[in-house]
Amino acid sequence: MAIKDINNKSVEELNQHLLDLRKEQFNLRMQKGTGQLSQPHQLRRVRRDIARTKFVLGGKK
């Protein structure tokens, strides 16, 4: 998700988005562990989206 889209969200929406990203990251890690992950670049994308969301949350608090 682009930083512009993240900036337009409220703190409550950002917290929910962060929770969803964490769940997605967990699922991807489990797939990697069992050898079922077909697109390993997804892990990197989710990790960076989490960092972007945390950055914006820190600025809004």
PDB file of N, CA and C in Angstrom:
ATOM      1  N   MET A   1       0.847  -1.169   0.000  1.00  0.00           N
ATOM      2  CA  MET A   1       0.000   0.000   0.000  1.00  0.00           C
ATOM      3  C   MET A   1       0.899   1.240   0.000  1.00  0.00           C
ATOM      4  N   ALA A   2       0.515   2.250  -0.754  1.00  0.00           N
ATOM      5  CA  ALA A   2       1.302   3.466  -0.872  1.00  0.00           C
ATOM      6  C   ALA A   2       1.202   4.300   0.400  1.00  0.00           C
ATOM      7  N   ILE A   3       2.244   5.056   0.680  1.00  0.00           N
ATOM      8  CA  ILE A   3       2.281   5.888   1.878  1.00  0.00           C
ATOM      9  C   ILE A   3       1.167   6.939   1.849  1.00  0.00           C
ATOM     10  N   LYS A   4       0.767   7.387   0.654  1.00  0.00           N
ATOM     11  CA  LYS A   4      -0.326   8.361   0.539  1.00  0.00           C
ATOM     12  C   LYS A   4      -1.625   7.773   1.079  1.00  0.00           C
ATOM     13  N   ASP A   5      -1.882   6.518   0.745  1.00  0.00           N
ATOM     14  CA  ASP A   5      -3.103   5.861   1.209  1.00  0.00           C
ATOM     15  C   ASP A   5      -3.085   5.673   2.725  1.00  0.00           C
ATOM     16  N   ILE A   6      -1.922   5.369   3.243  1.00  0.00           N
ATOM     17  CA  ILE A   6      -1.801   5.143   4.685  1.00  0.00           C
ATOM     18  C   ILE A   6      -1.984   6.455   5.438  1.00  0.00           C
ATOM     19  N   ASN A   7      -1.463   7.554   4.901  1.00  0.00           N
ATOM     20  CA  ASN A   7      -1.588   8.859   5.565  1.00  0.00           C
ATOM     21  C   ASN A   7      -3.029   9.312   5.673  1.00  0.00           C
ATOM     22  N   ASN A   8      -3.884   8.897   4.766  1.00  0.00           N
ATOM     23  CA  ASN A   8      -5.278   9.338   4.757  1.00  0.00           C
ATOM     24  C   ASN A   8      -6.146   8.596   5.757  1.00  0.00           C
ATOM     25  N   LYS A   9      -5.631   7.550   6.374  1.00  0.00           N
ATOM     26  CA  LYS A   9      -6.429   6.758   7.310  1.00  0.00           C
ATOM     27  C   LYS A   9      -6.330   7.322   8.723  1.00  0.00           C
ATOM     28  N   SER A  10      -7.358   7.048   9.523  1.00  0.00           N
ATOM     29  CA  SER A  10      -7.356   7.469  10.916  1.00  0.00           C
ATOM     30  C   SER A  10      -6.522   6.486  11.743  1.00  0.00           C
ATOM     31  N   VAL A  11      -6.266   6.847  12.974  1.00  0.00           N
ATOM     32  CA  VAL A  11      -5.466   6.004  13.859  1.00  0.00           C
ATOM     33  C   VAL A  11      -6.148   4.657  14.070  1.00  0.00           C
ATOM     34  N   GLU A  12      -7.463   4.684  14.219  1.00  0.00           N
ATOM     35  CA  GLU A  12      -8.212   3.441  14.426  1.00  0.00           C
ATOM     36  C   GLU A  12      -8.102   2.527  13.205  1.00  0.00           C
ATOM     37  N   GLU A  13      -8.231   3.110  12.024  1.00  0.00           N
ATOM     38  CA  GLU A  13      -8.105   2.328  10.792  1.00  0.00           C
ATOM     39  C   GLU A  13      -6.683   1.786  10.626  1.00  0.00           C
ATOM     40  N   LEU A  14      -5.697   2.584  11.018  1.00  0.00           N
ATOM     41  CA  LEU A  14      -4.306   2.135  10.918  1.00  0.00           C
ATOM     42  C   LEU A  14      -4.032   0.961  11.850  1.00  0.00           C
ATOM     43  N   ASN A  15      -4.594   1.012  13.043  1.00  0.00           N
ATOM     44  CA  ASN A  15      -4.417  -0.108  13.975  1.00  0.00           C
ATOM     45  C   ASN A  15      -5.035  -1.380  13.426  1.00  0.00           C
ATOM     46  N   GLN A  16      -6.200  -1.265  12.805  1.00  0.00           N
ATOM     47  CA  GLN A  16      -6.855  -2.430  12.212  1.00  0.00           C
ATOM     48  C   GLN A  16      -6.043  -2.951  11.026  1.00  0.00           C
ATOM     49  N   HIS A  17      -5.518  -2.037  10.221  1.00  0.00           N
ATOM     50  CA  HIS A  17      -4.696  -2.417   9.069  1.00  0.00           C
ATOM     51  C   HIS A  17      -3.420  -3.135   9.540  1.00  0.00           C
ATOM     52  N   LEU A  18      -2.837  -2.643  10.617  1.00  0.00           N
ATOM     53  CA  LEU A  18      -1.633  -3.264  11.169  1.00  0.00           C
ATOM     54  C   LEU A  18      -1.929  -4.674  11.667  1.00  0.00           C
ATOM     55  N   LEU A  19      -3.072  -4.851  12.301  1.00  0.00           N
ATOM     56  CA  LEU A  19      -3.472  -6.173  12.772  1.00  0.00           C
ATOM     57  C   LEU A  19      -3.661  -7.139  11.603  1.00  0.00           C
ATOM     58  N   ASP A  20      -4.287  -6.665  10.537  1.00  0.00           N
ATOM     59  CA  ASP A  20      -4.471  -7.496   9.345  1.00  0.00           C
ATOM     60  C   ASP A  20      -3.134  -7.876   8.716  1.00  0.00           C
ATOM     61  N   LEU A  21      -2.210  -6.932   8.675  1.00  0.00           N
ATOM     62  CA  LEU A  21      -0.891  -7.213   8.112  1.00  0.00           C
ATOM     63  C   LEU A  21      -0.133  -8.238   8.949  1.00  0.00           C
ATOM     64  N   ARG A  22      -0.255  -8.143  10.262  1.00  0.00           N
ATOM     65  CA  ARG A  22       0.403  -9.118  11.141  1.00  0.00           C
ATOM     66  C   ARG A  22      -0.143 -10.526  10.910  1.00  0.00           C
ATOM     67  N   LYS A  23      -1.453 -10.622  10.739  1.00  0.00           N
ATOM     68  CA  LYS A  23      -2.058 -11.929  10.467  1.00  0.00           C
ATOM     69  C   LYS A  23      -1.573 -12.484   9.135  1.00  0.00           C
ATOM     70  N   GLU A  24      -1.497 -11.605   8.130  1.00  0.00           N
ATOM     71  CA  GLU A  24      -1.019 -12.033   6.820  1.00  0.00           C
ATOM     72  C   GLU A  24       0.442 -12.482   6.898  1.00  0.00           C
ATOM     73  N   GLN A  25       1.241 -11.742   7.671  1.00  0.00           N
ATOM     74  CA  GLN A  25       2.647 -12.109   7.835  1.00  0.00           C
ATOM     75  C   GLN A  25       2.765 -13.486   8.504  1.00  0.00           C
ATOM     76  N   PHE A  26       1.959 -13.722   9.513  1.00  0.00           N
ATOM     77  CA  PHE A  26       1.980 -15.020  10.194  1.00  0.00           C
ATOM     78  C   PHE A  26       1.640 -16.145   9.230  1.00  0.00           C
ATOM     79  N   ASN A  27       0.582 -15.944   8.431  1.00  0.00           N
ATOM     80  CA  ASN A  27       0.170 -16.977   7.479  1.00  0.00           C
ATOM     81  C   ASN A  27       1.258 -17.252   6.446  1.00  0.00           C
ATOM     82  N   LEU A  28       1.910 -16.196   5.977  1.00  0.00           N
ATOM     83  CA  LEU A  28       2.985 -16.373   4.999  1.00  0.00           C
ATOM     84  C   LEU A  28       4.176 -17.113   5.611  1.00  0.00           C
ATOM     85  N   ARG A  29       4.478 -16.812   6.868  1.00  0.00           N
ATOM     86  CA  ARG A  29       5.586 -17.514   7.533  1.00  0.00           C
ATOM     87  C   ARG A  29       5.275 -18.994   7.709  1.00  0.00           C
ATOM     88  N   MET A  30       4.023 -19.305   8.018  1.00  0.00           N
ATOM     89  CA  MET A  30       3.636 -20.706   8.158  1.00  0.00           C
ATOM     90  C   MET A  30       3.729 -21.421   6.817  1.00  0.00           C
ATOM     91  N   GLN A  31       3.332 -20.752   5.754  1.00  0.00           N
ATOM     92  CA  GLN A  31       3.438 -21.344   4.422  1.00  0.00           C
ATOM     93  C   GLN A  31       4.897 -21.574   4.051  1.00  0.00           C
ATOM     94  N   LYS A  32       5.739 -20.641   4.423  1.00  0.00           N
ATOM     95  CA  LYS A  32       7.167 -20.803   4.122  1.00  0.00           C
ATOM     96  C   LYS A  32       7.748 -21.989   4.887  1.00  0.00           C
ATOM     97  N   GLY A  33       7.339 -22.142   6.123  1.00  0.00           N
ATOM     98  CA  GLY A  33       7.832 -23.228   6.948  1.00  0.00           C
ATOM     99  C   GLY A  33       7.428 -24.597   6.439  1.00  0.00           C
ATOM    100  N   THR A  34       6.254 -24.684   5.826  1.00  0.00           N
ATOM    101  CA  THR A  34       5.779 -25.971   5.316  1.00  0.00           C
ATOM    102  C   THR A  34       6.139 -26.177   3.853  1.00  0.00           C
ATOM    103  N   GLY A  35       6.798 -25.169   3.255  1.00  0.00           N
ATOM    104  CA  GLY A  35       7.209 -25.307   1.864  1.00  0.00           C
ATOM    105  C   GLY A  35       6.111 -25.025   0.854  1.00  0.00           C
ATOM    106  N   GLN A  36       5.052 -24.383   1.259  1.00  0.00           N
ATOM    107  CA  GLN A  36       3.925 -24.118   0.367  1.00  0.00           C
ATOM    108  C   GLN A  36       3.925 -22.700  -0.194  1.00  0.00           C
ATOM    109  N   LEU A  37       4.891 -21.883   0.180  1.00  0.00           N
ATOM    110  CA  LEU A  37       4.911 -20.488  -0.258  1.00  0.00           C
ATOM    111  C   LEU A  37       5.436 -20.407  -1.684  1.00  0.00           C
ATOM    112  N   SER A  38       4.569 -20.004  -2.602  1.00  0.00           N
ATOM    113  CA  SER A  38       4.962 -19.958  -4.007  1.00  0.00           C
ATOM    114  C   SER A  38       5.509 -18.592  -4.410  1.00  0.00           C
ATOM    115  N   GLN A  39       5.219 -17.563  -3.627  1.00  0.00           N
ATOM    116  CA  GLN A  39       5.691 -16.218  -3.949  1.00  0.00           C
ATOM    117  C   GLN A  39       6.423 -15.624  -2.734  1.00  0.00           C
ATOM    118  N   PRO A  40       7.704 -15.905  -2.603  1.00  0.00           N
ATOM    119  CA  PRO A  40       8.435 -15.451  -1.420  1.00  0.00           C
ATOM    120  C   PRO A  40       8.555 -13.930  -1.307  1.00  0.00           C
ATOM    121  N   HIS A  41       8.363 -13.203  -2.394  1.00  0.00           N
ATOM    122  CA  HIS A  41       8.443 -11.746  -2.331  1.00  0.00           C
ATOM    123  C   HIS A  41       7.302 -11.146  -1.512  1.00  0.00           C
ATOM    124  N   GLN A  42       6.256 -11.923  -1.275  1.00  0.00           N
ATOM    125  CA  GLN A  42       5.132 -11.426  -0.486  1.00  0.00           C
ATOM    126  C   GLN A  42       5.551 -11.137   0.957  1.00  0.00           C
ATOM    127  N   LEU A  43       6.470 -11.927   1.493  1.00  0.00           N
ATOM    128  CA  LEU A  43       6.959 -11.695   2.852  1.00  0.00           C
ATOM    129  C   LEU A  43       7.592 -10.312   2.968  1.00  0.00           C
ATOM    130  N   ARG A  44       8.401  -9.966   2.003  1.00  0.00           N
ATOM    131  CA  ARG A  44       9.075  -8.671   2.010  1.00  0.00           C
ATOM    132  C   ARG A  44       8.069  -7.526   1.883  1.00  0.00           C
ATOM    133  N   ARG A  45       7.079  -7.697   1.018  1.00  0.00           N
ATOM    134  CA  ARG A  45       6.060  -6.665   0.828  1.00  0.00           C
ATOM    135  C   ARG A  45       5.294  -6.404   2.120  1.00  0.00           C
ATOM    136  N   VAL A  46       4.901  -7.489   2.805  1.00  0.00           N
ATOM    137  CA  VAL A  46       4.131  -7.349   4.037  1.00  0.00           C
ATOM    138  C   VAL A  46       4.987  -6.708   5.121  1.00  0.00           C
ATOM    139  N   ARG A  47       6.240  -7.118   5.211  1.00  0.00           N
ATOM    140  CA  ARG A  47       7.136  -6.556   6.220  1.00  0.00           C
ATOM    141  C   ARG A  47       7.306  -5.045   6.018  1.00  0.00           C
ATOM    142  N   ARG A  48       7.431  -4.636   4.774  1.00  0.00           N
ATOM    143  CA  ARG A  48       7.581  -3.207   4.484  1.00  0.00           C
ATOM    144  C   ARG A  48       6.283  -2.439   4.726  1.00  0.00           C
ATOM    145  N   ASP A  49       5.146  -3.053   4.431  1.00  0.00           N
ATOM    146  CA  ASP A  49       3.866  -2.401   4.713  1.00  0.00           C
ATOM    147  C   ASP A  49       3.674  -2.203   6.214  1.00  0.00           C
ATOM    148  N   ILE A  50       4.116  -3.178   7.005  1.00  0.00           N
ATOM    149  CA  ILE A  50       4.045  -3.048   8.463  1.00  0.00           C
ATOM    150  C   ILE A  50       4.902  -1.870   8.920  1.00  0.00           C
ATOM    151  N   ALA A  51       6.101  -1.758   8.375  1.00  0.00           N
ATOM    152  CA  ALA A  51       6.992  -0.657   8.742  1.00  0.00           C
ATOM    153  C   ALA A  51       6.391   0.693   8.359  1.00  0.00           C
ATOM    154  N   ARG A  52       5.795   0.778   7.175  1.00  0.00           N
ATOM    155  CA  ARG A  52       5.165   2.033   6.734  1.00  0.00           C
ATOM    156  C   ARG A  52       4.029   2.424   7.671  1.00  0.00           C
ATOM    157  N   THR A  53       3.216   1.439   8.023  1.00  0.00           N
ATOM    158  CA  THR A  53       2.068   1.705   8.891  1.00  0.00           C
ATOM    159  C   THR A  53       2.529   2.164  10.269  1.00  0.00           C
ATOM    160  N   LYS A  54       3.547   1.511  10.813  1.00  0.00           N
ATOM    161  CA  LYS A  54       4.065   1.911  12.123  1.00  0.00           C
ATOM    162  C   LYS A  54       4.657   3.310  12.082  1.00  0.00           C
ATOM    163  N   PHE A  55       5.306   3.645  10.980  1.00  0.00           N
ATOM    164  CA  PHE A  55       5.899   4.977  10.827  1.00  0.00           C
ATOM    165  C   PHE A  55       4.833   6.058  10.862  1.00  0.00           C
ATOM    166  N   VAL A  56       3.753   5.843  10.131  1.00  0.00           N
ATOM    167  CA  VAL A  56       2.671   6.823  10.089  1.00  0.00           C
ATOM    168  C   VAL A  56       1.963   6.893  11.446  1.00  0.00           C
ATOM    169  N   LEU A  57       1.772   5.741  12.082  1.00  0.00           N
ATOM    170  CA  LEU A  57       1.140   5.731  13.412  1.00  0.00           C
ATOM    171  C   LEU A  57       1.967   6.531  14.417  1.00  0.00           C
ATOM    172  N   GLY A  58       3.272   6.383  14.359  1.00  0.00           N
ATOM    173  CA  GLY A  58       4.142   7.133  15.265  1.00  0.00           C
ATOM    174  C   GLY A  58       4.044   8.634  15.043  1.00  0.00           C
ATOM    175  N   GLY A  59       3.881   9.039  13.819  1.00  0.00           N
ATOM    176  CA  GLY A  59       3.750  10.447  13.518  1.00  0.00           C
ATOM    177  C   GLY A  59       2.414  11.029  13.934  1.00  0.00           C
ATOM    178  N   LYS A  60       1.381  10.204  13.970  1.00  0.00           N
ATOM    179  CA  LYS A  60       0.038  10.686  14.326  1.00  0.00           C
ATOM    180  C   LYS A  60      -0.198  10.722  15.827  1.00  0.00           C
ATOM    181  N   LYS A  61       0.629  10.043  16.603  1.00  0.00           N
ATOM    182  CA  LYS A  61       0.411  10.014  18.054  1.00  0.00           C
ATOM    183  C   LYS A  61       1.044  11.189  18.738  1.00  0.00           C
TER     184      LYS A  61
END
